[in-house]
Short mmCIF file of C-alpha atoms in Angstrom, two decimals:
data_model
loop_
_atom_site.label_atom_id
_atom_site.label_comp_id
_atom_site.label_asym_id
_atom_site.label_seq_id
_atom_site.Cartn_x
_atom_site.Cartn_y
_atom_site.Cartn_z
CA UNK A 1 -19.56 34.08 -0.05
CA UNK A 2 -16.70 33.67 -2.83
CA UNK A 3 -14.58 30.87 -1.18
CA UNK A 4 -10.33 29.96 -2.50
CA UNK A 5 -11.39 27.44 -5.32
CA UNK A 6 -14.73 26.05 -6.32
CA UNK A 7 -14.93 22.84 -8.02
CA UNK A 8 -18.06 23.30 -9.86
CA UNK A 9 -20.77 20.40 -11.18
CA UNK A 10 -18.58 17.29 -11.02
CA UNK A 11 -20.59 13.93 -9.91
CA UNK A 12 -18.61 13.63 -6.36
CA UNK A 13 -18.14 10.59 -4.19
CA UNK A 14 -19.35 11.38 -0.89
CA UNK A 15 -20.73 9.56 2.24
CA UNK A 16 -21.43 6.48 0.22
CA UNK A 17 -23.44 7.93 -2.36
CA UNK A 18 -22.68 9.63 -5.57
CA UNK A 19 -24.09 13.15 -5.74
CA UNK A 20 -23.70 16.08 -8.47
CA UNK A 21 -22.41 19.35 -6.29
CA UNK A 22 -20.05 22.28 -6.54
CA UNK A 23 -16.86 21.62 -4.02
CA UNK A 24 -15.77 24.17 -1.93
CA UNK A 25 -12.27 24.90 -0.73
CA UNK A 26 -10.91 27.20 1.44
CA UNK A 27 -7.32 27.12 3.29
CA UNK A 28 -6.45 23.53 1.75
CA UNK A 29 -9.75 22.20 3.37
CA UNK A 30 -13.10 21.24 1.88
CA UNK A 31 -15.53 24.76 3.16
CA UNK A 32 -18.51 23.33 1.71
CA UNK A 33 -20.58 20.65 -0.79
CA UNK A 34 -23.49 22.42 -2.44
CA UNK A 35 -24.67 23.91 -5.62
CA UNK A 36 -23.93 27.65 -7.21
CA UNK A 37 -20.88 28.38 -5.00
CA UNK A 38 -18.68 30.68 -5.73
CA UNK A 39 -14.73 30.87 -5.35
CA UNK A 40 -11.60 32.87 -6.48
CA UNK A 41 -10.89 30.22 -8.61
CA UNK A 42 -13.02 28.04 -10.59
CA UNK A 43 -12.46 24.83 -11.76
CA UNK A 44 -15.18 23.04 -14.67
CA UNK A 45 -15.79 19.68 -13.86
CA UNK A 46 -19.39 18.65 -15.50
CA UNK A 47 -19.06 14.98 -16.88
CA UNK A 48 -16.26 14.49 -14.48
CA UNK A 49 -16.41 11.58 -11.43
CA UNK A 50 -14.39 12.96 -8.51
CA UNK A 51 -13.32 10.73 -5.44
CA UNK A 52 -11.20 11.42 -2.59
CA UNK A 53 -7.43 11.42 -3.09
CA UNK A 54 -5.80 8.13 -2.90
CA UNK A 55 -4.69 7.06 0.33
CA UNK A 56 -1.98 4.20 -0.29
CA UNK A 57 -1.10 2.76 2.93
CA UNK A 58 1.66 0.12 2.28
CA UNK A 59 4.94 1.65 0.10
CA UNK A 60 8.73 0.83 0.17
CA UNK A 61 10.24 4.40 -0.57
CA UNK A 62 14.30 5.61 0.24
CA UNK A 63 14.62 1.90 2.01
CA UNK A 64 17.15 -0.68 2.09
CA UNK A 65 16.34 -4.23 1.37
CA UNK A 66 17.03 -7.20 3.55
CA UNK A 67 19.34 -8.11 0.44
CA UNK A 68 21.20 -4.64 1.01
CA UNK A 69 19.57 -2.76 -2.42
CA UNK A 70 18.15 0.55 -1.80
CA UNK A 71 14.76 1.02 -3.47
CA UNK A 72 14.55 2.66 -6.96
CA UNK A 73 12.47 5.55 -5.34
CA UNK A 74 13.34 8.78 -3.71
CA UNK A 75 10.77 9.98 -1.72
CA UNK A 76 10.68 12.62 -4.45
CA UNK A 77 10.09 10.00 -7.76
CA UNK A 78 7.62 8.03 -5.40
CA UNK A 79 5.11 10.68 -4.66
CA UNK A 80 5.66 11.84 -8.05
CA UNK A 81 4.37 8.87 -9.69
CA UNK A 82 2.00 8.66 -6.56
CA UNK A 83 0.44 12.09 -7.48
CA UNK A 84 0.02 11.26 -10.91
CA UNK A 85 -1.50 8.45 -10.48
CA UNK A 86 -4.39 10.26 -7.83
CA UNK A 87 -2.92 9.30 -4.43
CA UNK A 88 -2.02 12.10 -1.99
CA UNK A 89 -1.26 10.32 1.16
CA UNK A 90 1.03 7.75 1.63
CA UNK A 91 2.43 5.57 4.48
CA UNK A 92 5.97 4.09 3.51
CA UNK A 93 8.60 2.34 5.97
CA UNK A 94 11.03 3.44 8.22
CA UNK A 95 13.14 0.22 8.60
CA UNK A 96 15.32 -0.34 11.81
CA UNK A 97 18.47 -2.20 10.77
CA UNK A 98 19.74 -4.20 12.91
CA UNK A 99 21.92 -2.72 16.20
CA UNK A 100 19.77 0.53 15.40
CA UNK A 101 17.75 2.14 17.93
CA UNK A 102 14.27 3.07 16.95
CA UNK A 103 14.28 6.69 17.15
CA UNK A 104 17.32 6.98 14.92
CA UNK A 105 15.52 4.90 12.23
CA UNK A 106 12.34 7.39 12.18
CA UNK A 107 14.76 10.99 11.97
CA UNK A 108 16.66 9.20 9.25
CA UNK A 109 13.77 8.51 7.61
CA UNK A 110 11.87 11.50 8.25
CA UNK A 111 14.94 13.88 6.73
CA UNK A 112 14.48 11.74 3.79
CA UNK A 113 11.05 12.40 3.34
CA UNK A 114 11.05 16.28 4.24
CA UNK A 115 13.46 16.32 1.48
CA UNK A 116 11.60 15.22 -1.42
CA UNK A 117 7.70 14.10 0.10
CA UNK A 118 5.47 16.17 -2.83
CA UNK A 119 2.27 14.30 -0.68
CA UNK A 120 1.32 13.66 2.38
CA UNK A 121 3.06 10.89 4.40
CA UNK A 122 3.37 9.29 7.31
CA UNK A 123 5.62 6.14 8.42
CA UNK A 124 5.10 2.19 9.78
CA UNK A 125 7.81 1.55 12.07
CA UNK A 126 9.40 -1.80 10.37
CA UNK A 127 11.12 -3.76 13.58
CA UNK A 128 13.92 -6.04 13.26
CA UNK A 129 16.08 -5.99 16.25
CA UNK A 130 13.91 -5.56 19.19
CA UNK A 131 16.81 -6.01 21.56
CA UNK A 132 18.31 -2.52 21.25
CA UNK A 133 18.75 -0.30 24.07
CA UNK A 134 15.55 1.55 24.97
CA UNK A 135 13.69 -0.02 22.74
CA UNK A 136 10.13 -0.43 24.47
CA UNK A 137 11.04 3.38 25.72
CA UNK A 138 11.58 4.61 22.09
CA UNK A 139 8.48 2.53 20.41
CA UNK A 140 6.39 4.50 23.18
CA UNK A 141 7.67 7.66 22.51
CA UNK A 142 7.43 7.58 18.92
CA UNK A 143 3.69 6.36 18.90
CA UNK A 144 3.04 8.98 21.03
CA UNK A 145 3.93 11.42 18.82
CA UNK A 146 1.90 9.80 16.01
CA UNK A 147 3.77 6.70 14.05
CA UNK A 148 1.01 4.60 14.82
CA UNK A 149 1.77 1.48 13.13
CA UNK A 150 4.48 -1.05 13.56
CA UNK A 151 5.67 -3.43 10.99
CA UNK A 152 6.94 -7.18 11.78
CA UNK A 153 8.21 -10.35 9.45
CA UNK A 154 7.74 -13.74 10.28
CA UNK A 155 9.97 -14.60 7.47
CA UNK A 156 13.27 -13.35 5.60
CA UNK A 157 16.10 -12.19 7.61
CA UNK A 158 14.15 -9.61 9.48
CA UNK A 159 11.95 -12.05 10.96
CA UNK A 160 10.75 -12.26 14.59
CA UNK A 161 10.09 -15.00 16.24
CA UNK A 162 6.53 -15.34 17.95
CA UNK A 163 7.55 -14.06 22.06
CA UNK A 164 9.03 -10.53 20.07
CA UNK A 165 5.66 -10.34 18.34
CA UNK A 166 3.71 -11.23 21.08
CA UNK A 167 5.61 -8.25 23.25
CA UNK A 168 5.05 -5.86 20.34
CA UNK A 169 1.57 -6.81 20.10
CA UNK A 170 1.29 -5.99 24.13
CA UNK A 171 2.99 -2.53 23.66
CA UNK A 172 0.98 -1.39 20.58
CA UNK A 173 -2.14 -2.48 21.75
CA UNK A 174 -1.91 -0.76 25.09
CA UNK A 175 -0.39 2.77 23.54
CA UNK A 176 -2.89 2.86 21.02
CA UNK A 177 -0.71 1.53 17.68
CA UNK A 178 -1.56 -0.92 14.94
CA UNK A 179 0.61 -4.01 13.85
CA UNK A 180 1.08 -4.63 10.52
CA UNK A 181 2.23 -8.14 9.45
CA UNK A 182 4.46 -9.76 6.84
CA UNK A 183 2.75 -13.09 7.03
CA UNK A 184 4.69 -16.17 5.59
CA UNK A 185 5.97 -19.53 7.65
CA UNK A 186 9.43 -19.02 7.19
CA UNK A 187 10.34 -22.91 7.80
CA UNK A 188 7.85 -24.04 4.61
CA UNK A 189 9.33 -21.41 2.63
CA UNK A 190 12.81 -22.54 3.72
CA UNK A 191 12.44 -26.50 3.31
CA UNK A 192 10.36 -25.55 -0.65
CA UNK A 193 13.39 -23.17 -1.82
CA UNK A 194 15.86 -26.13 -0.50
CA UNK A 195 14.00 -28.67 -2.53
CA UNK A 196 13.78 -26.56 -5.55
CA UNK A 197 17.47 -25.46 -5.57
CA UNK A 198 18.34 -29.09 -5.09
CA UNK A 199 16.38 -29.88 -8.27
CA UNK A 200 17.95 -27.63 -10.36
CA UNK A 201 14.97 -25.08 -10.16
CA UNK A 202 16.40 -21.43 -10.44
CA UNK A 203 14.19 -19.52 -12.75
CA UNK A 204 11.97 -17.02 -11.80
CA UNK A 205 8.68 -19.22 -12.62
CA UNK A 206 10.52 -21.47 -9.49
CA UNK A 207 10.17 -18.38 -6.81
CA UNK A 208 6.22 -18.96 -7.16
CA UNK A 209 6.80 -22.46 -5.73
CA UNK A 210 9.00 -22.01 -3.08
CA UNK A 211 7.04 -19.74 -1.32
CA UNK A 212 3.64 -22.05 -1.12
CA UNK A 213 0.02 -21.02 -0.21
CA UNK A 214 0.69 -23.02 2.86
CA UNK A 215 3.22 -20.63 4.23
CA UNK A 216 0.87 -18.24 4.25
CA UNK A 217 -2.29 -20.27 5.30
CA UNK A 218 -0.01 -20.81 8.38
CA UNK A 219 0.98 -18.09 9.30
CA UNK A 220 -1.70 -16.01 8.77
CA UNK A 221 -3.96 -18.53 11.04
CA UNK A 222 -1.14 -17.96 13.89
CA UNK A 223 -1.31 -13.68 13.79
CA UNK A 224 -5.03 -13.99 13.94
CA UNK A 225 -4.82 -16.48 17.14
CA UNK A 226 -1.76 -13.97 18.87
CA UNK A 227 -3.85 -10.93 18.12
CA UNK A 228 -6.43 -12.21 20.16
CA UNK A 229 -4.58 -13.33 22.82
CA UNK A 230 -3.12 -10.07 22.99
CA UNK A 231 -6.18 -8.38 22.64
CA UNK A 232 -4.30 -5.84 20.12
CA UNK A 233 -5.18 -5.01 16.51
CA UNK A 234 -3.60 -6.31 13.90
CA UNK A 235 -3.35 -5.45 9.60
CA UNK A 236 -2.13 -8.69 7.63
CA UNK A 237 -0.74 -7.57 4.66
CA UNK A 238 -0.56 -8.61 1.43
CA UNK A 239 -3.19 -11.15 1.29
CA UNK A 240 -3.37 -13.45 -1.55
CA UNK A 241 -4.75 -16.88 -1.01
CA UNK A 242 -8.70 -17.95 -0.69
CA UNK A 243 -7.34 -20.25 2.61
CA UNK A 244 -5.75 -16.99 4.21
CA UNK A 245 -9.54 -14.92 3.46
CA UNK A 246 -11.33 -17.41 4.97
CA UNK A 247 -8.50 -17.48 8.17
CA UNK A 248 -9.19 -13.72 8.56
CA UNK A 249 -12.97 -13.57 8.13
CA UNK A 250 -13.27 -16.71 11.15
CA UNK A 251 -10.73 -14.54 13.33
CA UNK A 252 -13.04 -11.59 12.43
CA UNK A 253 -16.36 -13.29 13.36
CA UNK A 254 -14.93 -14.62 16.75
CA UNK A 255 -14.62 -10.92 17.36
CA UNK A 256 -10.80 -10.76 16.96
CA UNK A 257 -9.24 -7.45 16.15
CA UNK A 258 -8.02 -8.31 12.47
CA UNK A 259 -7.48 -6.35 9.47
CA UNK A 260 -6.48 -7.24 6.22
CA UNK A 261 -5.45 -5.70 2.60
CA UNK A 262 -4.66 -7.35 -0.92
CA UNK A 263 -3.19 -5.91 -3.63
CA UNK A 264 -3.90 -5.26 -7.47
CA UNK A 265 -1.18 -7.69 -8.71
CA UNK A 266 -2.99 -10.50 -6.46
CA UNK A 267 -6.38 -9.15 -7.79
CA UNK A 268 -5.19 -8.83 -11.55
CA UNK A 269 -2.59 -10.78 -12.22
CA UNK A 270 -1.66 -14.97 -11.75
CA UNK A 271 1.47 -16.69 -11.59
CA UNK A 272 1.67 -16.93 -15.32
CA UNK A 273 3.45 -13.53 -15.31
CA UNK A 274 6.61 -14.83 -13.74
CA UNK A 275 6.80 -17.33 -17.01
CA UNK A 276 8.76 -15.73 -19.23
CA UNK A 277 11.60 -16.17 -21.22
CA UNK A 278 15.45 -15.72 -19.43
CA UNK A 279 15.21 -13.27 -16.58
CA UNK A 280 12.27 -11.68 -17.61
CA UNK A 281 9.91 -12.95 -15.21
CA UNK A 282 12.30 -11.09 -12.60
CA UNK A 283 10.30 -8.05 -12.98
CA UNK A 284 7.39 -9.49 -11.81
CA UNK A 285 8.63 -11.16 -8.28
CA UNK A 286 7.05 -10.54 -5.17
CA UNK A 287 6.31 -12.06 -1.92
CA UNK A 288 4.10 -13.90 -1.41
CA UNK A 289 3.90 -14.07 -5.52
CA UNK A 290 0.85 -14.35 -7.16
CA UNK A 291 -1.64 -17.21 -7.10
CA UNK A 292 -4.47 -18.51 -9.30
CA UNK A 293 -7.57 -17.49 -10.94
CA UNK A 294 -9.25 -19.15 -8.14
CA UNK A 295 -7.68 -17.18 -5.43
CA UNK A 296 -8.49 -13.63 -7.42
CA UNK A 297 -12.38 -14.82 -6.99
CA UNK A 298 -11.93 -15.20 -3.53
CA UNK A 299 -9.97 -12.11 -3.23
CA UNK A 300 -12.96 -10.18 -4.76
CA UNK A 301 -15.59 -12.05 -2.57
CA UNK A 302 -13.57 -11.09 0.68
CA UNK A 303 -13.75 -7.04 -0.52
CA UNK A 304 -17.21 -7.32 -0.98
CA UNK A 305 -18.04 -9.26 2.27
CA UNK A 306 -15.68 -6.88 3.99
CA UNK A 307 -13.53 -9.07 5.25
CA UNK A 308 -10.43 -7.40 3.42
CA UNK A 309 -10.78 -3.54 4.11
CA UNK A 310 -7.84 -2.18 1.79
CA UNK A 311 -6.31 -2.10 -1.58
CA UNK A 312 -2.87 -1.04 -1.45
CA UNK A 313 0.02 -1.30 -3.85
CA UNK A 314 2.76 -2.80 -2.04
CA UNK A 315 5.38 -0.38 -4.16
CA UNK A 316 8.66 -1.62 -3.94
CA UNK A 317 11.00 -0.36 -7.15
CA UNK A 318 13.92 -2.21 -7.99
CA UNK A 319 14.98 -1.18 -11.72
CA UNK A 320 15.51 -4.11 -13.88
CA UNK A 321 19.21 -3.88 -14.32
CA UNK A 322 22.61 -4.42 -12.06
CA UNK A 323 21.21 -1.75 -9.51
CA UNK A 324 18.29 -3.56 -8.75
CA UNK A 325 16.82 -6.84 -10.03
CA UNK A 326 20.21 -8.00 -11.84
CA UNK A 327 22.68 -7.12 -9.04
CA UNK A 328 23.74 -10.38 -8.56
CA UNK A 329 23.77 -11.38 -12.63
CA UNK A 330 21.67 -11.97 -15.53
CA UNK A 331 22.06 -15.80 -14.46
CA UNK A 332 20.91 -15.46 -10.54
CA UNK A 333 18.96 -17.74 -9.07
CA UNK A 334 15.26 -16.70 -7.53
CA UNK A 335 16.61 -15.99 -4.22
CA UNK A 336 19.04 -13.76 -5.32
CA UNK A 337 16.82 -11.64 -7.15
CA UNK A 338 15.00 -8.74 -5.39
CA UNK A 339 11.34 -9.10 -4.30
CA UNK A 340 8.86 -6.43 -5.77
CA UNK A 341 7.38 -4.15 -8.30
CA UNK A 342 5.95 -0.45 -8.51
CA UNK A 343 2.22 0.03 -8.22
CA UNK A 344 2.38 3.48 -6.23
CA UNK A 345 0.63 5.00 -9.77
CA UNK A 346 -1.19 2.36 -11.42
CA UNK A 347 -3.26 0.89 -8.51
CA UNK A 348 -5.99 3.85 -8.60
CA UNK A 349 -6.73 3.21 -12.52
CA UNK A 350 -6.54 -0.71 -12.51
CA UNK A 351 -8.74 -0.34 -9.65
CA UNK A 352 -10.98 2.55 -10.93
CA UNK A 353 -11.40 0.18 -14.21
CA UNK A 354 -12.48 -2.91 -12.20
CA UNK A 355 -14.66 -1.35 -9.79
CA UNK A 356 -16.08 1.92 -11.43
CA UNK A 357 -16.26 0.87 -15.42
CA UNK A 358 -16.44 -2.82 -14.74
CA UNK A 359 -18.79 -2.63 -12.05
CA UNK A 360 -17.33 -4.43 -9.26
CA UNK A 361 -18.49 -2.48 -6.04
CA UNK A 362 -18.92 0.67 -7.97
CA UNK A 363 -17.73 4.07 -7.27
CA UNK A 364 -18.31 4.26 -3.68
CA UNK A 365 -16.53 0.71 -2.98
CA UNK A 366 -13.43 2.19 -5.17
CA UNK A 367 -13.28 5.28 -3.04
CA UNK A 368 -14.01 3.06 0.50
CA UNK A 369 -10.77 0.51 -0.39
CA UNK A 370 -8.28 3.00 -1.70
CA UNK A 371 -8.82 6.31 0.59
CA UNK A 372 -11.58 5.94 3.48
CA UNK A 373 -10.64 2.54 4.90
CA UNK A 374 -7.31 3.50 4.70
CA UNK A 375 -7.38 7.32 6.32
CA UNK A 376 -9.88 5.34 9.37
CA UNK A 377 -7.84 2.14 9.95
CA UNK A 378 -4.73 3.91 10.16
CA UNK A 379 -5.85 6.93 12.24
CA UNK A 380 -4.87 9.67 9.16
CA UNK A 381 -6.77 12.88 10.03
CA UNK A 382 -8.59 14.91 7.52
CA UNK A 383 -7.55 11.90 4.92
CA UNK A 384 -10.09 9.75 2.57
CA UNK A 385 -13.85 11.62 2.30
CA UNK A 386 -15.21 14.42 0.72
CA UNK A 387 -16.95 16.40 3.12
CA UNK A 388 -17.04 19.49 4.80
CA UNK A 389 -13.55 19.96 6.97
CA UNK A 390 -11.58 17.61 5.76
CA UNK A 391 -8.51 18.02 3.55
CA UNK A 392 -9.36 18.71 -0.30
CA UNK A 393 -7.62 16.01 -1.79
CA UNK A 394 -9.10 15.26 -4.39
CA UNK A 395 -9.02 13.31 -7.43
CA UNK A 396 -11.17 14.31 -11.19
CA UNK A 397 -11.64 11.07 -13.50
CA UNK A 398 -12.82 11.19 -17.11
CA UNK A 399 -14.73 7.82 -17.02
CA UNK A 400 -14.53 7.45 -20.66
CA UNK A 401 -10.95 8.03 -21.24
CA UNK A 402 -9.52 4.71 -22.26
CA UNK A 403 -5.35 4.30 -22.07
CA UNK A 404 -3.14 1.07 -22.74
CA UNK A 405 -0.20 1.03 -20.21
CA UNK A 406 3.12 1.16 -22.21
CA UNK A 407 6.44 -0.32 -21.52
CA UNK A 408 7.78 2.82 -19.35
CA UNK A 409 5.25 5.29 -19.14
CA UNK A 410 5.32 5.52 -15.17
CA UNK A 411 6.74 8.70 -13.25
CA UNK A 412 8.98 7.02 -10.60
CA UNK A 413 12.32 6.12 -11.54
CA UNK A 414 11.78 1.98 -12.33
CA UNK A 415 12.30 2.41 -15.83
CA UNK A 416 9.41 -0.17 -16.41
CA UNK A 417 5.81 -0.65 -16.12
CA UNK A 418 4.65 -3.97 -14.87
CA UNK A 419 0.96 -3.57 -16.41
CA UNK A 420 2.64 -3.17 -19.85
CA UNK A 421 -0.31 -3.91 -22.45
CA UNK A 422 -2.72 -3.41 -19.73
CA UNK A 423 -5.94 -1.54 -21.07
CA UNK A 424 -7.90 0.92 -18.52
CA UNK A 425 -11.32 2.91 -18.65
CA UNK A 426 -11.35 5.26 -16.49
CA UNK A 427 -8.31 7.80 -15.92
CA UNK A 428 -7.47 10.63 -13.50
CA UNK A 429 -7.00 14.19 -15.08
CA UNK A 430 -6.28 16.21 -12.13
CA UNK A 431 -5.45 15.77 -8.58
CA UNK A 432 -5.55 17.91 -5.96
CA UNK A 433 -3.48 18.14 -2.68
CA UNK A 434 -5.27 20.22 -0.25
CA UNK A 435 -6.75 22.53 -2.66
CA UNK A 436 -3.91 22.66 -4.90
CA UNK A 437 -3.61 20.85 -8.20
CA UNK A 438 -0.59 18.58 -8.18
CA UNK A 439 -0.96 16.44 -11.78
CA UNK A 440 -3.25 18.52 -14.36
CA UNK A 441 -4.19 16.61 -17.86
CA UNK A 442 -0.83 14.49 -17.51
CA UNK A 443 1.10 17.27 -16.63
CA UNK A 444 3.10 17.25 -13.02
CA UNK A 445 2.62 20.46 -10.64
CA UNK A 446 3.80 19.16 -7.39
CA UNK A 447 6.90 20.73 -5.69
CA UNK A 448 9.57 18.27 -3.43
CA UNK A 449 9.14 18.78 0.12
CA UNK A 450 5.29 20.31 -0.03
CA UNK A 451 4.01 16.91 1.42
CA UNK A 452 3.22 17.18 5.44
CA UNK A 453 3.69 14.75 7.69
CA UNK A 454 0.99 12.98 9.01
CA UNK A 455 0.64 12.98 13.07
CA UNK A 456 -1.95 10.03 13.62
CA UNK A 457 -4.70 9.23 16.01
CA UNK A 458 -4.65 6.67 18.11
CA UNK A 459 -6.16 3.21 16.84
CA UNK A 460 -7.32 1.09 19.52
CA UNK A 461 -9.10 -1.84 19.33
CA UNK A 462 -11.88 -0.94 17.06
CA UNK A 463 -14.89 -3.62 16.64
CA UNK A 464 -15.35 -5.09 13.37
CA UNK A 465 -17.74 -2.75 11.77
CA UNK A 466 -15.43 0.52 12.10
CA UNK A 467 -15.94 0.69 8.38
CA UNK A 468 -18.98 -1.41 7.67
CA UNK A 469 -19.39 -3.94 5.15
CA UNK A 470 -21.41 -1.86 2.82
CA UNK A 471 -20.69 -2.36 -0.95
#
C-alpha cells in the first residue's frame, strides 16, 4: 500500500518511548508507524528526531490589551512564527471588552483567525464583564459549541471578585469547561506599586518589586480552594515561584482538580534581565515577573514531579517603539509600560535544548510538556501525539545543530528577540501540519487562513493522574 506521505527512518517520540520508525500519512492523519512503508512522497529523516507538533495553549494574538494597545502580531504573523519554531496548534484569547456580549467577542476573534491563522487554533474565552446581558446563556452555548476554556483575572482593571469567579467555576464545571486563572493578589500589587512610585522608583527593574511573590502565592492558594469548593477544574497560568508550586502540589494531593503551567522565561531568566540601562529592560517586562535561580530550580522540580503539567509561551508581543512598549514615552514609569514579550517561536527550541540536549526529563518529557499534556488537558482532538489516527503534526529535529539567537531573527512582528545571545543545541528543520510541510530548512511554506478552528471535547473533573507523572 502506498500512503500519501512517508517520513522514513527517523527516531520517533511516541507513547512515552523513542523508536526508529517510518511514519505513514494519509489524508492528513497518521495512518501507520512501521518499517519499509511506501508513499507517493517519501521524506528521508535518518538521524533526525521526530516529535509531535507543538501545542502552545497560552498565546495573546491580535488582542487588545487592558491598556488599550493592540498586540504587535496578527494571526498571520503569530502563526507564521509558531510554524517556524515547530508549533502547529495554538490556543489564544477571545478577550471580552467591558459591556460586550460573549457571543460577539468570540465571533470577532474567529473572523480574525479565519483570515490569518496558518496553524490550527482554538480560543480561551477571556471574561472581564459577567454583568452583560445573556452572560450565562452565551457562555453555556459557547462551551457546548467547543470553546472549552475560560480565562479570568484576579488583578488588572479586568479583575473579577471571588463571587464572580465562583459563579464562573460553577457554570464551567457543569458544562465541561476548564477555568484558567491569572492568579495574583491585586491589593498586594497596588500597595507595592504605590510605595515604589512614592519613592521615585519607576524603572523597568522596579516592575519586579511591584509584583511581590506573595501576590502570586496568596492568589494561587485561594484559587485552589475555590476550585475545591466549586468542584470544578482550574488551570493556574504562568507559575513563577517555589511557594506557588508547593501550594499547587498540596492542593493536588488533597484531590483538588488543579493543573498548572509555567513558561520558558521563568525557567531560564531571572529578574536581572530587567536591570538594563534606560528603558531597555522594558523588553523583558511581563507579569508575574521573572524571579530567582531558586525559583527556577523549584519549577523544574515541579515539572519533574508532575505538579506542573505544561510549559506554554504566554506569547504577548509588543514592539519596542511608540506602538508598543514605549507608547507612553521613553521616560514612562513601569506601570505605563505594556507587559509581555514574544515567545511562540523560541519555546520549543529552548525547551528542546534543556530537556533533550541537556538531559532534563528527556525527549519523552519534552513531548509530554509541550504537546501531549496541553492537547489532553484542553481537549484538543487528534493533537499532541504521534500515533495512528492522530493528525500528522510533526517536527523534525537536527539534534546536533547549534544556533545562537540574534537581535531580531524571529518571524513574528515584534522587532526584537528576548533570547538574543542565547545558544541552543537541537533545531527544528521541518514542521508538518496535517501532513503538509509549513516549514522546511528555515523556509516558511504556510498559508494564511489554512489553519483550522478546533472544537474541543468536554474537560470534566479529571483525576490528578490524567497525564500521569512519568518522566
